[in-house]
mmCIF file of C-alpha atoms in Angstrom:
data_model
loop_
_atom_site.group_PDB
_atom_site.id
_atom_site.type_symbol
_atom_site.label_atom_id
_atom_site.label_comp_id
_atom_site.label_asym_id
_atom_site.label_seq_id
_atom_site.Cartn_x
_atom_site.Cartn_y
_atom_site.Cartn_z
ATOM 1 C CA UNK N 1349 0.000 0.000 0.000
ATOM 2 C CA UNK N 1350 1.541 2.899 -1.032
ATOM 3 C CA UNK N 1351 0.778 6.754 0.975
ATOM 4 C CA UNK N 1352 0.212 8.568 -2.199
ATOM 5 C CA UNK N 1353 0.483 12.677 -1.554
ATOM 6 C CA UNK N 1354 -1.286 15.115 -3.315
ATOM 7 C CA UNK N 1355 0.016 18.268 -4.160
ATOM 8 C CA UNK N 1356 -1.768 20.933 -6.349
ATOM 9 C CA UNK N 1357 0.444 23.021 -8.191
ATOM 10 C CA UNK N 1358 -2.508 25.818 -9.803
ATOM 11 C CA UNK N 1359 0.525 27.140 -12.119
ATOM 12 C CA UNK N 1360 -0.896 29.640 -15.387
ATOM 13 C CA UNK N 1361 2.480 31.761 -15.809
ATOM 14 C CA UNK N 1362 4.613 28.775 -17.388
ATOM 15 C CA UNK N 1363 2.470 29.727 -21.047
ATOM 16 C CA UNK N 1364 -0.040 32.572 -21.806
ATOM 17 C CA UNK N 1365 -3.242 30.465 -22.395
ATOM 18 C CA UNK N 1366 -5.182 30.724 -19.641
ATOM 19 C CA UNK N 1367 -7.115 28.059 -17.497
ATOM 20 C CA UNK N 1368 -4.128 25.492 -16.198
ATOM 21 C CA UNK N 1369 -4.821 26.937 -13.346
ATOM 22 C CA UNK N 1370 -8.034 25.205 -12.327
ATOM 23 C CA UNK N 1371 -6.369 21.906 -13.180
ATOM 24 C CA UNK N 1372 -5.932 20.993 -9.738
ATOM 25 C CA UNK N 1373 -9.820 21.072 -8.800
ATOM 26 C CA UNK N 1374 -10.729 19.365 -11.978
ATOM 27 C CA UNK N 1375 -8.442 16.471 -10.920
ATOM 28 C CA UNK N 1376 -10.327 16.403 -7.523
ATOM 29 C CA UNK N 1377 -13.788 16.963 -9.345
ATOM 30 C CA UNK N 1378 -12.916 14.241 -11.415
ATOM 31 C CA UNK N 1379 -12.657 11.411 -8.661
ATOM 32 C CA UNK N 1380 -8.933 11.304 -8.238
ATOM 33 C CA UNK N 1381 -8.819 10.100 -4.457
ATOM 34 C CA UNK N 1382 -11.665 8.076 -4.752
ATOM 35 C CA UNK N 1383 -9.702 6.282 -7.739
ATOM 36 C CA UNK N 1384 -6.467 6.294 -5.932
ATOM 37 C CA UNK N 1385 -7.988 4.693 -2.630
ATOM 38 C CA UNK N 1386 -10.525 2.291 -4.661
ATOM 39 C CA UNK N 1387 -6.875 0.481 -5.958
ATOM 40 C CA UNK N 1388 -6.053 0.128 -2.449
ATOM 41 C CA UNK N 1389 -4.110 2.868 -1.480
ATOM 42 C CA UNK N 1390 -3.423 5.788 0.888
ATOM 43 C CA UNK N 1391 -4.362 9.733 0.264
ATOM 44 C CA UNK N 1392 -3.508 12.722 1.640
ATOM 45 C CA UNK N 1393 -4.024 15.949 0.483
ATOM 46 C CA UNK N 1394 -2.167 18.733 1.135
ATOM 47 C CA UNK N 1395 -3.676 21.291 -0.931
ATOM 48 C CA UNK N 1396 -2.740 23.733 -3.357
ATOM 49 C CA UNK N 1397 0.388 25.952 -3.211
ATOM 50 C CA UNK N 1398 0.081 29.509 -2.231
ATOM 51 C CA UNK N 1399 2.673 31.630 -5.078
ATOM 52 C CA UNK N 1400 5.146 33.183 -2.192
ATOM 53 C CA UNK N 1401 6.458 36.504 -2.210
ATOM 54 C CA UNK N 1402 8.528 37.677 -5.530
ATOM 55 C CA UNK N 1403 11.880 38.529 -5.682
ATOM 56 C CA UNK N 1404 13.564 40.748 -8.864
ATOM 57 C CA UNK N 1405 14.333 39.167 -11.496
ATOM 58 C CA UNK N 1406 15.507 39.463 -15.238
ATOM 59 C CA UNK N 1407 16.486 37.420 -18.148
ATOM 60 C CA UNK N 1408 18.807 38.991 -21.138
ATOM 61 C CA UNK N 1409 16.011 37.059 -23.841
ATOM 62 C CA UNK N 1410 13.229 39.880 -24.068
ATOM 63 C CA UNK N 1411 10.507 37.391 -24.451
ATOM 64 C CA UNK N 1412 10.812 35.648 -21.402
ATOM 65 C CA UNK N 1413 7.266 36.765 -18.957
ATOM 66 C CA UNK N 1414 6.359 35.683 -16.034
ATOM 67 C CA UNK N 1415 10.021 34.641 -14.921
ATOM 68 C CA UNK N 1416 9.709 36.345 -11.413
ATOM 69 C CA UNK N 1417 6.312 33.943 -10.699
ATOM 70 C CA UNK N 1418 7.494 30.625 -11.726
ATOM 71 C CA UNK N 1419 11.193 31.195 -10.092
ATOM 72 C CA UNK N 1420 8.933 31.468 -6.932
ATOM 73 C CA UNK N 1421 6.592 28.555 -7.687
ATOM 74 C CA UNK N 1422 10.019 26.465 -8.618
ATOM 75 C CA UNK N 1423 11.385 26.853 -5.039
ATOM 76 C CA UNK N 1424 8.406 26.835 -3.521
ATOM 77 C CA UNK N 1425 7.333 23.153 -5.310
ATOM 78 C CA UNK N 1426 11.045 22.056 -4.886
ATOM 79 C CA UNK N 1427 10.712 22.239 -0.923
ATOM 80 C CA UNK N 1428 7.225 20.917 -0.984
ATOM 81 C CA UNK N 1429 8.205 17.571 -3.183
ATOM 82 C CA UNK N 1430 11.086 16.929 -1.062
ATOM 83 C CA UNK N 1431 9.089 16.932 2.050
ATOM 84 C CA UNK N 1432 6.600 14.321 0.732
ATOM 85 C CA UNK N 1433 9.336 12.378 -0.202
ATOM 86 C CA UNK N 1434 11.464 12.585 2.930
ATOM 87 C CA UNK N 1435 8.092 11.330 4.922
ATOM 88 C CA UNK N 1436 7.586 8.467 2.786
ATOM 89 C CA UNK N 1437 4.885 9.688 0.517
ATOM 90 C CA UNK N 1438 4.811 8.812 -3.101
ATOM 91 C CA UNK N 1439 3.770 12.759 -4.278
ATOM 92 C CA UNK N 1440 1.747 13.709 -7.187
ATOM 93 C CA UNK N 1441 1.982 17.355 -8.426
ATOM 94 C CA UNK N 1442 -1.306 18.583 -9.502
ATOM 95 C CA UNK N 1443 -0.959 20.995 -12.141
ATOM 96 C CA UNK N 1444 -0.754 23.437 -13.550
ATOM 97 C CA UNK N 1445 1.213 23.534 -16.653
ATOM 98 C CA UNK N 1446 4.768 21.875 -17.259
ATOM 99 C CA UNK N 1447 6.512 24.743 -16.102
ATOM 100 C CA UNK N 1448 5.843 22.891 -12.512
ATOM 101 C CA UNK N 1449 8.248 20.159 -13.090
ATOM 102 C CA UNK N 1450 10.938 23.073 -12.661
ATOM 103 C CA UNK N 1451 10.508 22.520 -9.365
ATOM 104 C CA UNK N 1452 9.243 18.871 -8.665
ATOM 105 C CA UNK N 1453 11.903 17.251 -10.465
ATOM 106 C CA UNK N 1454 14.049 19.362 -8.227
ATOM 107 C CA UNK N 1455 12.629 18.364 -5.411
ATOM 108 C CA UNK N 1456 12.658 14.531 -6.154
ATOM 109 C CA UNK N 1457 16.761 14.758 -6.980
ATOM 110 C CA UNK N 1458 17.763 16.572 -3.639
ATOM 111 C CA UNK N 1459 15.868 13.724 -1.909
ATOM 112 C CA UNK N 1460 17.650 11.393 -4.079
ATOM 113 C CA UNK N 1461 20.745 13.124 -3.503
ATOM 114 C CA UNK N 1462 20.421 13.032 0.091
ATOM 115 C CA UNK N 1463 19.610 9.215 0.394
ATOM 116 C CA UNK N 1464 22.140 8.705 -2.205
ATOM 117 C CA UNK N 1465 19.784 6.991 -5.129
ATOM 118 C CA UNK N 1466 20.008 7.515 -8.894
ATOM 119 C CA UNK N 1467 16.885 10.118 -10.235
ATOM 120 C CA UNK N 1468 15.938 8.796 -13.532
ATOM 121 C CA UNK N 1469 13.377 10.377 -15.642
ATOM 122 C CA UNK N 1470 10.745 9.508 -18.044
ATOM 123 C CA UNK N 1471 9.242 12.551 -19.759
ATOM 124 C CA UNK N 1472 5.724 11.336 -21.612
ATOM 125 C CA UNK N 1473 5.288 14.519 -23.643
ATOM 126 C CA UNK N 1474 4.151 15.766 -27.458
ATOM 127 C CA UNK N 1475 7.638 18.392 -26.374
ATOM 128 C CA UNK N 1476 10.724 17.918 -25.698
ATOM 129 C CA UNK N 1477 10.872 21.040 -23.318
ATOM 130 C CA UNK N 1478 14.046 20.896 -23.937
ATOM 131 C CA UNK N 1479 14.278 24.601 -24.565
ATOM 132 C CA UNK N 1480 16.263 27.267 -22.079
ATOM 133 C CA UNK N 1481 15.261 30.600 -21.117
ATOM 134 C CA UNK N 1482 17.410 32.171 -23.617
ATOM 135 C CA UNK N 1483 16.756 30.024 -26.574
ATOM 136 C CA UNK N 1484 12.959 30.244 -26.467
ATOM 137 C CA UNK N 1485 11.161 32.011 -28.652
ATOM 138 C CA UNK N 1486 8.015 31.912 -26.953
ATOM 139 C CA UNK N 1487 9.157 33.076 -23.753
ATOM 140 C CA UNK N 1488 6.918 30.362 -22.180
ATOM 141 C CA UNK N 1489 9.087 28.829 -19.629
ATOM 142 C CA UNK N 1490 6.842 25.667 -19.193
ATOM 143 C CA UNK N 1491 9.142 24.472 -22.054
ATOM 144 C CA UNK N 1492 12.352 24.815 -20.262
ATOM 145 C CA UNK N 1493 11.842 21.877 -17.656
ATOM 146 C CA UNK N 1494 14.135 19.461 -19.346
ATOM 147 C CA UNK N 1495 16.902 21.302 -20.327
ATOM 148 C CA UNK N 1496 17.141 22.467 -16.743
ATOM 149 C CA UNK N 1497 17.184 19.190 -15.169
ATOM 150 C CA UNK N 1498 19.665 18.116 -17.483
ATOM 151 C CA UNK N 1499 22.285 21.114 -16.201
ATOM 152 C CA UNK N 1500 22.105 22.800 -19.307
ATOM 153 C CA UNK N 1501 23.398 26.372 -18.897
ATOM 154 C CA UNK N 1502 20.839 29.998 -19.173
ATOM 155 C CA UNK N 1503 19.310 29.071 -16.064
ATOM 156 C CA UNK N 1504 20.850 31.562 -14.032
ATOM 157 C CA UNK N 1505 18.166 33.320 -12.280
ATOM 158 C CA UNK N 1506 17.494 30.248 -10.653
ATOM 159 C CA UNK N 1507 18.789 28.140 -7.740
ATOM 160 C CA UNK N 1508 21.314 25.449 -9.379
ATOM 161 C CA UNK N 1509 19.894 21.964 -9.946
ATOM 162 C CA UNK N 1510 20.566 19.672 -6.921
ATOM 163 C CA UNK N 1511 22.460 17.045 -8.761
ATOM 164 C CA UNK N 1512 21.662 17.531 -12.751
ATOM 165 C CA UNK N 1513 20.226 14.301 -14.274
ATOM 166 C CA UNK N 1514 22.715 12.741 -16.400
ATOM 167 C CA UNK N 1515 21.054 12.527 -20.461
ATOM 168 C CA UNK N 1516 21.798 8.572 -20.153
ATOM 169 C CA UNK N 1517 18.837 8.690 -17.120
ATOM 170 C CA UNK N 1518 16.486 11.055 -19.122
ATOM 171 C CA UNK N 1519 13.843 9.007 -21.718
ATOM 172 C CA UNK N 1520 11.825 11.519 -23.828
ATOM 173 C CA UNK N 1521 8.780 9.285 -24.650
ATOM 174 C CA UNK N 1522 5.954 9.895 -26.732
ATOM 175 C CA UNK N 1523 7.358 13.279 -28.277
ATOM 176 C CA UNK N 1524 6.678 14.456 -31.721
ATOM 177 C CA UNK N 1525 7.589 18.323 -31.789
ATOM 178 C CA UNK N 1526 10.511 19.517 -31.647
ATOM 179 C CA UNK N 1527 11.477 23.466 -32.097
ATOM 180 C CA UNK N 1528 14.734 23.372 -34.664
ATOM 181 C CA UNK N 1529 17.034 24.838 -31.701
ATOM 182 C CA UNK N 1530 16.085 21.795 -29.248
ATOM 183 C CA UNK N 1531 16.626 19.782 -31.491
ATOM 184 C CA UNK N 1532 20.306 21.051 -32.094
ATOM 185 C CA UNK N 1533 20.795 20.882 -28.822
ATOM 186 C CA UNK N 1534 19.276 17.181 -27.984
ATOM 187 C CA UNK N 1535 21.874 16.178 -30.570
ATOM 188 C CA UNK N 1536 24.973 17.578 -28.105
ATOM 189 C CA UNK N 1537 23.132 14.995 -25.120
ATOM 190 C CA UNK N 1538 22.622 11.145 -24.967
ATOM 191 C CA UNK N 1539 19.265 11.512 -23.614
ATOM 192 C CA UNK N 1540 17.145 8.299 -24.068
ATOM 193 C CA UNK N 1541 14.570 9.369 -26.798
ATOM 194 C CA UNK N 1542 11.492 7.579 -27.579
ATOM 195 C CA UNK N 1543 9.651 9.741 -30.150
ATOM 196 C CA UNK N 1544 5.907 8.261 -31.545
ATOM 197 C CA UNK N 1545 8.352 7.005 -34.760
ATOM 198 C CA UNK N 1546 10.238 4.926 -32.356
ATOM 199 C CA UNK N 1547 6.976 3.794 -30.548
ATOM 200 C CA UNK N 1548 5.278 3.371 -34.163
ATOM 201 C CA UNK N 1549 8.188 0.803 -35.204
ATOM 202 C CA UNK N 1550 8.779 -0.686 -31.921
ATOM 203 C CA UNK N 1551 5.844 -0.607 -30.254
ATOM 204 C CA UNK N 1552 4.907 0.777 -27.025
ATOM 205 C CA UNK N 1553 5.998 -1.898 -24.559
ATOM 206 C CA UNK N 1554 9.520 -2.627 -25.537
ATOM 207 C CA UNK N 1555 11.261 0.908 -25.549
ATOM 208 C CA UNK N 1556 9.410 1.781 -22.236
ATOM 209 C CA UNK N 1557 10.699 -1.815 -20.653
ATOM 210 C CA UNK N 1558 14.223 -1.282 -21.397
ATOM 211 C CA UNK N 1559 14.476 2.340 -19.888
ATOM 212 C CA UNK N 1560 12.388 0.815 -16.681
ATOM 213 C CA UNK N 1561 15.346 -2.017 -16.811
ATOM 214 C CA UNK N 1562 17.836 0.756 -17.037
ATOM 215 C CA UNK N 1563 15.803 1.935 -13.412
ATOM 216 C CA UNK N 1564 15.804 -1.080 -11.751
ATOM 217 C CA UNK N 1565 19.271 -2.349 -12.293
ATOM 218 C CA UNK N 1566 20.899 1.105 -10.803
ATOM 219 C CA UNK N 1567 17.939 0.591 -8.116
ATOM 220 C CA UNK N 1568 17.010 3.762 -8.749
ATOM 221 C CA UNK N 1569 13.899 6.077 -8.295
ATOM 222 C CA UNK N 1570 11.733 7.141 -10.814
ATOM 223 C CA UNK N 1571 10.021 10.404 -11.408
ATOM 224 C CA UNK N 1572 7.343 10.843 -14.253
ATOM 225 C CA UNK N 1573 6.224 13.618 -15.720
ATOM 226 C CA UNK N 1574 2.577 13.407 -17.730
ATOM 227 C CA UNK N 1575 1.557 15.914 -19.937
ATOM 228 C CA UNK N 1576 -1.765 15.901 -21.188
ATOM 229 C CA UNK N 1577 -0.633 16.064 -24.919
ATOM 230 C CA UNK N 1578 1.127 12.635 -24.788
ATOM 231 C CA UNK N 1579 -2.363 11.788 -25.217
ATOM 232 C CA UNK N 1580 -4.033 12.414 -28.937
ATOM 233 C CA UNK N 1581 -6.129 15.585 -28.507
ATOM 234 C CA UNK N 1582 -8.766 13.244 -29.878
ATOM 235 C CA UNK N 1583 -9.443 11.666 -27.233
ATOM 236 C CA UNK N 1584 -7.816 13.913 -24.566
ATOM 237 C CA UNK N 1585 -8.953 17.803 -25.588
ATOM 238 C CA UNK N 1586 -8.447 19.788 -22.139
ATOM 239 C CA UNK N 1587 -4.839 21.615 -23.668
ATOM 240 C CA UNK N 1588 -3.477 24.193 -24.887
ATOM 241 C CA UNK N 1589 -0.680 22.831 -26.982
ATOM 242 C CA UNK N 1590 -2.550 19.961 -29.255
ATOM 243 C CA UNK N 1591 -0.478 17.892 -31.487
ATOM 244 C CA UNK N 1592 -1.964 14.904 -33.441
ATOM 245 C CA UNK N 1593 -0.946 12.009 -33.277
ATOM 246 C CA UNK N 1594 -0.600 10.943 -29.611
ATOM 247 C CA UNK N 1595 -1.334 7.659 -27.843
ATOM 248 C CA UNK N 1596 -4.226 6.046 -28.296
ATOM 249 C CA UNK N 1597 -6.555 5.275 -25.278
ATOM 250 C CA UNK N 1598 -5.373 1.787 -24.845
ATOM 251 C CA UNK N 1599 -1.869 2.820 -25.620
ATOM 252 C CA UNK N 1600 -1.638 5.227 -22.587
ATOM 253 C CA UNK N 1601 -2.929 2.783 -19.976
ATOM 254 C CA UNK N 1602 -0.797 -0.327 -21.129
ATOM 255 C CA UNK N 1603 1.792 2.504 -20.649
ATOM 256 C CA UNK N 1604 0.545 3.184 -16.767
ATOM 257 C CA UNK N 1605 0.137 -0.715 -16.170
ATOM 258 C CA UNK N 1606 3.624 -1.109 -17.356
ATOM 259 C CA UNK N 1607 4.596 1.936 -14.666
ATOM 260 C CA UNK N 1608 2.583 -0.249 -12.047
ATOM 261 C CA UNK N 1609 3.811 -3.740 -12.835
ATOM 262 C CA UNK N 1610 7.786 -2.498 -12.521
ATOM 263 C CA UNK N 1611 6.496 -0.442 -8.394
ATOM 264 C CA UNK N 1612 9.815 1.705 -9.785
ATOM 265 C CA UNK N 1613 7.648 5.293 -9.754
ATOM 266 C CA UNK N 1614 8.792 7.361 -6.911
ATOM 267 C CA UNK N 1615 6.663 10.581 -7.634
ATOM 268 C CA UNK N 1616 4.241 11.894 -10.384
ATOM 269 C CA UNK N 1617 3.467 15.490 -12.149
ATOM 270 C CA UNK N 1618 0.094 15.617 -13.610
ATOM 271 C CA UNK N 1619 0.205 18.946 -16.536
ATOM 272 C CA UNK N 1620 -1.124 21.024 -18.576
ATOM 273 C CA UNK N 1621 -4.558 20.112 -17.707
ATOM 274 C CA UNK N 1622 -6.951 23.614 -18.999
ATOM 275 C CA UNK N 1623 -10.314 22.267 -17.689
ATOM 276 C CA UNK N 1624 -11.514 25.988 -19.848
ATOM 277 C CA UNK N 1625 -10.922 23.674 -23.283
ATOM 278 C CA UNK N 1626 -12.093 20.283 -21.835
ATOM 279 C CA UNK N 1627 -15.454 18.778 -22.732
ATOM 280 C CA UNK N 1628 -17.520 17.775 -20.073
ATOM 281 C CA UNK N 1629 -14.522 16.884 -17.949
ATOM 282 C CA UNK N 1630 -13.714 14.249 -20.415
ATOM 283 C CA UNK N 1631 -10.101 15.002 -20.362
ATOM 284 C CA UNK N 1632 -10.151 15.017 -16.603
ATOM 285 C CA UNK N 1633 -11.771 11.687 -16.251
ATOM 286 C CA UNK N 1634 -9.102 9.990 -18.486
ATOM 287 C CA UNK N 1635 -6.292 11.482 -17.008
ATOM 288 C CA UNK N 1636 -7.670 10.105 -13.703
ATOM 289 C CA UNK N 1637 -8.244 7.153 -14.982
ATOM 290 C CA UNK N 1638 -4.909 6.353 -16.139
ATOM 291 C CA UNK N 1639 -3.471 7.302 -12.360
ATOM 292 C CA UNK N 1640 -5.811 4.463 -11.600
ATOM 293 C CA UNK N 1641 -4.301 2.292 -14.173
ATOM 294 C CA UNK N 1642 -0.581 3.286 -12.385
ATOM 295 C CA UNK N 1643 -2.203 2.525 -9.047
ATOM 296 C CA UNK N 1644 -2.711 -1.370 -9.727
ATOM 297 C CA UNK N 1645 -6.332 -0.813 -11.492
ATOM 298 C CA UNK N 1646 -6.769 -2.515 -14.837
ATOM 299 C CA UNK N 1647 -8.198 -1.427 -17.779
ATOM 300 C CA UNK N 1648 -10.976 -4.778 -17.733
ATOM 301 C CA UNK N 1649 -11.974 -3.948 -14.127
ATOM 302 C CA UNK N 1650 -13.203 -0.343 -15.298
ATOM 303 C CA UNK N 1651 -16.872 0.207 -17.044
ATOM 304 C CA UNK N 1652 -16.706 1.548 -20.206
ATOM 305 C CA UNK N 1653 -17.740 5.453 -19.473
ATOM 306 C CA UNK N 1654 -19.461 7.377 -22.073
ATOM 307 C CA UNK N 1655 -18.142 11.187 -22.429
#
């Protein structure tokens, strides 16, 4: 039984579409706790985040907004993850868009660094994120996330990443856009990348077993980060950023019963969820749903729900 910690994260200043924010009620609305505790498990909530007091803050790229707010929400989620961690809680980050992950990925590697365990990564995302505050063009920093974990410099306003992830311990899965300077970039690191060409050749189960292998034989922890648009905006249509051609329904829970089957998942970010563009909480209700699936619930145990 695991003690599964909820934390919501309501971040909006990561991108400029507006309605992330509400994510973290919609996840409640939707029957999250109930889900988690029907597979047989502890919850506690601990609420959303307050944004703390901002300090000063600039950034030589122009287009960069909003870096004062989610500098503040980055230490302020760091702290928070590490505390769940450190009391034996499995957290998971309500967001809130992907700009969150700034800080819970942070969080999960000073605990790992302090009970000296290898932080891997597995990033199910349409984006790399891959992207730093001086090479965006978008000035949307909830594209950033990776490229900070991974130690990559123009992250100065910010604290320094307790213990950078090494690229070999960083699996991209899923992903299928790519800005032109990311991908120049991706090319300089050995990060494990398993873009929906990969998956379309491969499959989904065998690239996603042999980066869990990589997990379990450096008996490591595992943080994952899901992004609403790892999903196909057909079936999942609550986001900002759509790209077709995500998973497929049955693709993204054999994904989460994989996740359950290898009990390697140390904490969980739940992003990008705008409950503004969702359609009758459809998007809401799958996304729960698959935390369900990554809780020990299978897909032949749940009634087919009609949206």
């Amino acid at each position: 039984m695991l003690n599964t910690i909820l934390i919501g994260a309501p971040i909006d200043e990561g991108q400029r579409r507006p309605g992330c924010v509400m994510g973290p009620a919609a996840y409640r609305v939707a029957g999250l706790v109930h889900a988690i505790r029907e597979a047989g498990h502890r919850v506690e909530d601990w609420g959303d985040m307050a944004l703390p007091e901002l300090r000063d803050v600039s950034c030589p790229n122009p287009v960069v907004h909003s870096l004062a707010e989610i500098l503040a929400w980055t230490e302020v989620l760091s702290a928070k993850v590490d505390d769940a961690l450190s009391q034996g809680g499995l957290p998971i980050v309500l967001g809130g868009d992907h700009a969150l992950a700034l800080g819970s990925v942070a969080g999960a590697a000073s605990y790992a660094a302090r009970v000296d365990r290898p932080l891997f990564l597995l990033w199910l995302d349409a984006h790399s994120d891959f992207h730093t505050p001086l090479s965006t063009q978008s000035g949307n920093l909830h594209g950033t996330p990776v490229a900070y974990i991974a130690g990559r410099e123009g992250f100065e306003a910010f604290p320094p990443f307790p213990a950078p992830i090494p690229a070999s311990r960083i699996c991209l899965y899923g992903i299928r856009s790519v800005d032109a300077a990311e991908h120049a970039a991706l090319l300089e690191h050995d990060i494990e990348i398993k873009d929906m060409r990969v998956l379309d050749e491969r499959g989904i189960v065998a690239p996603l077993r042999e980066f869990l292998d990589m997990v379990r034989d450096a008996g490591g922890m595992l943080h994952v980060s899901l992004d609403v648009d790892f999903l196909d905006p057909s079936i999942a249509p609550a986001v900002g950023t759509t790209v077709p051609g995500g998973t497929t329904f049955r693709e993204a829970h054999l994904v989460m019963e994989l996740l359950h089957e290898c009990s390697l998942v140390t904490s969980l970010d739940l992003v990008e969820l705008n409950p503004f563009l969702d359609e009758r909480g459809r998007t809401a209700k799958l996304m729960v749903d698959l935390v369900a699936s990554l809780m020990g619930r299978k897909v032949f145990d749940r009634p087919t729900r009609s949206f």
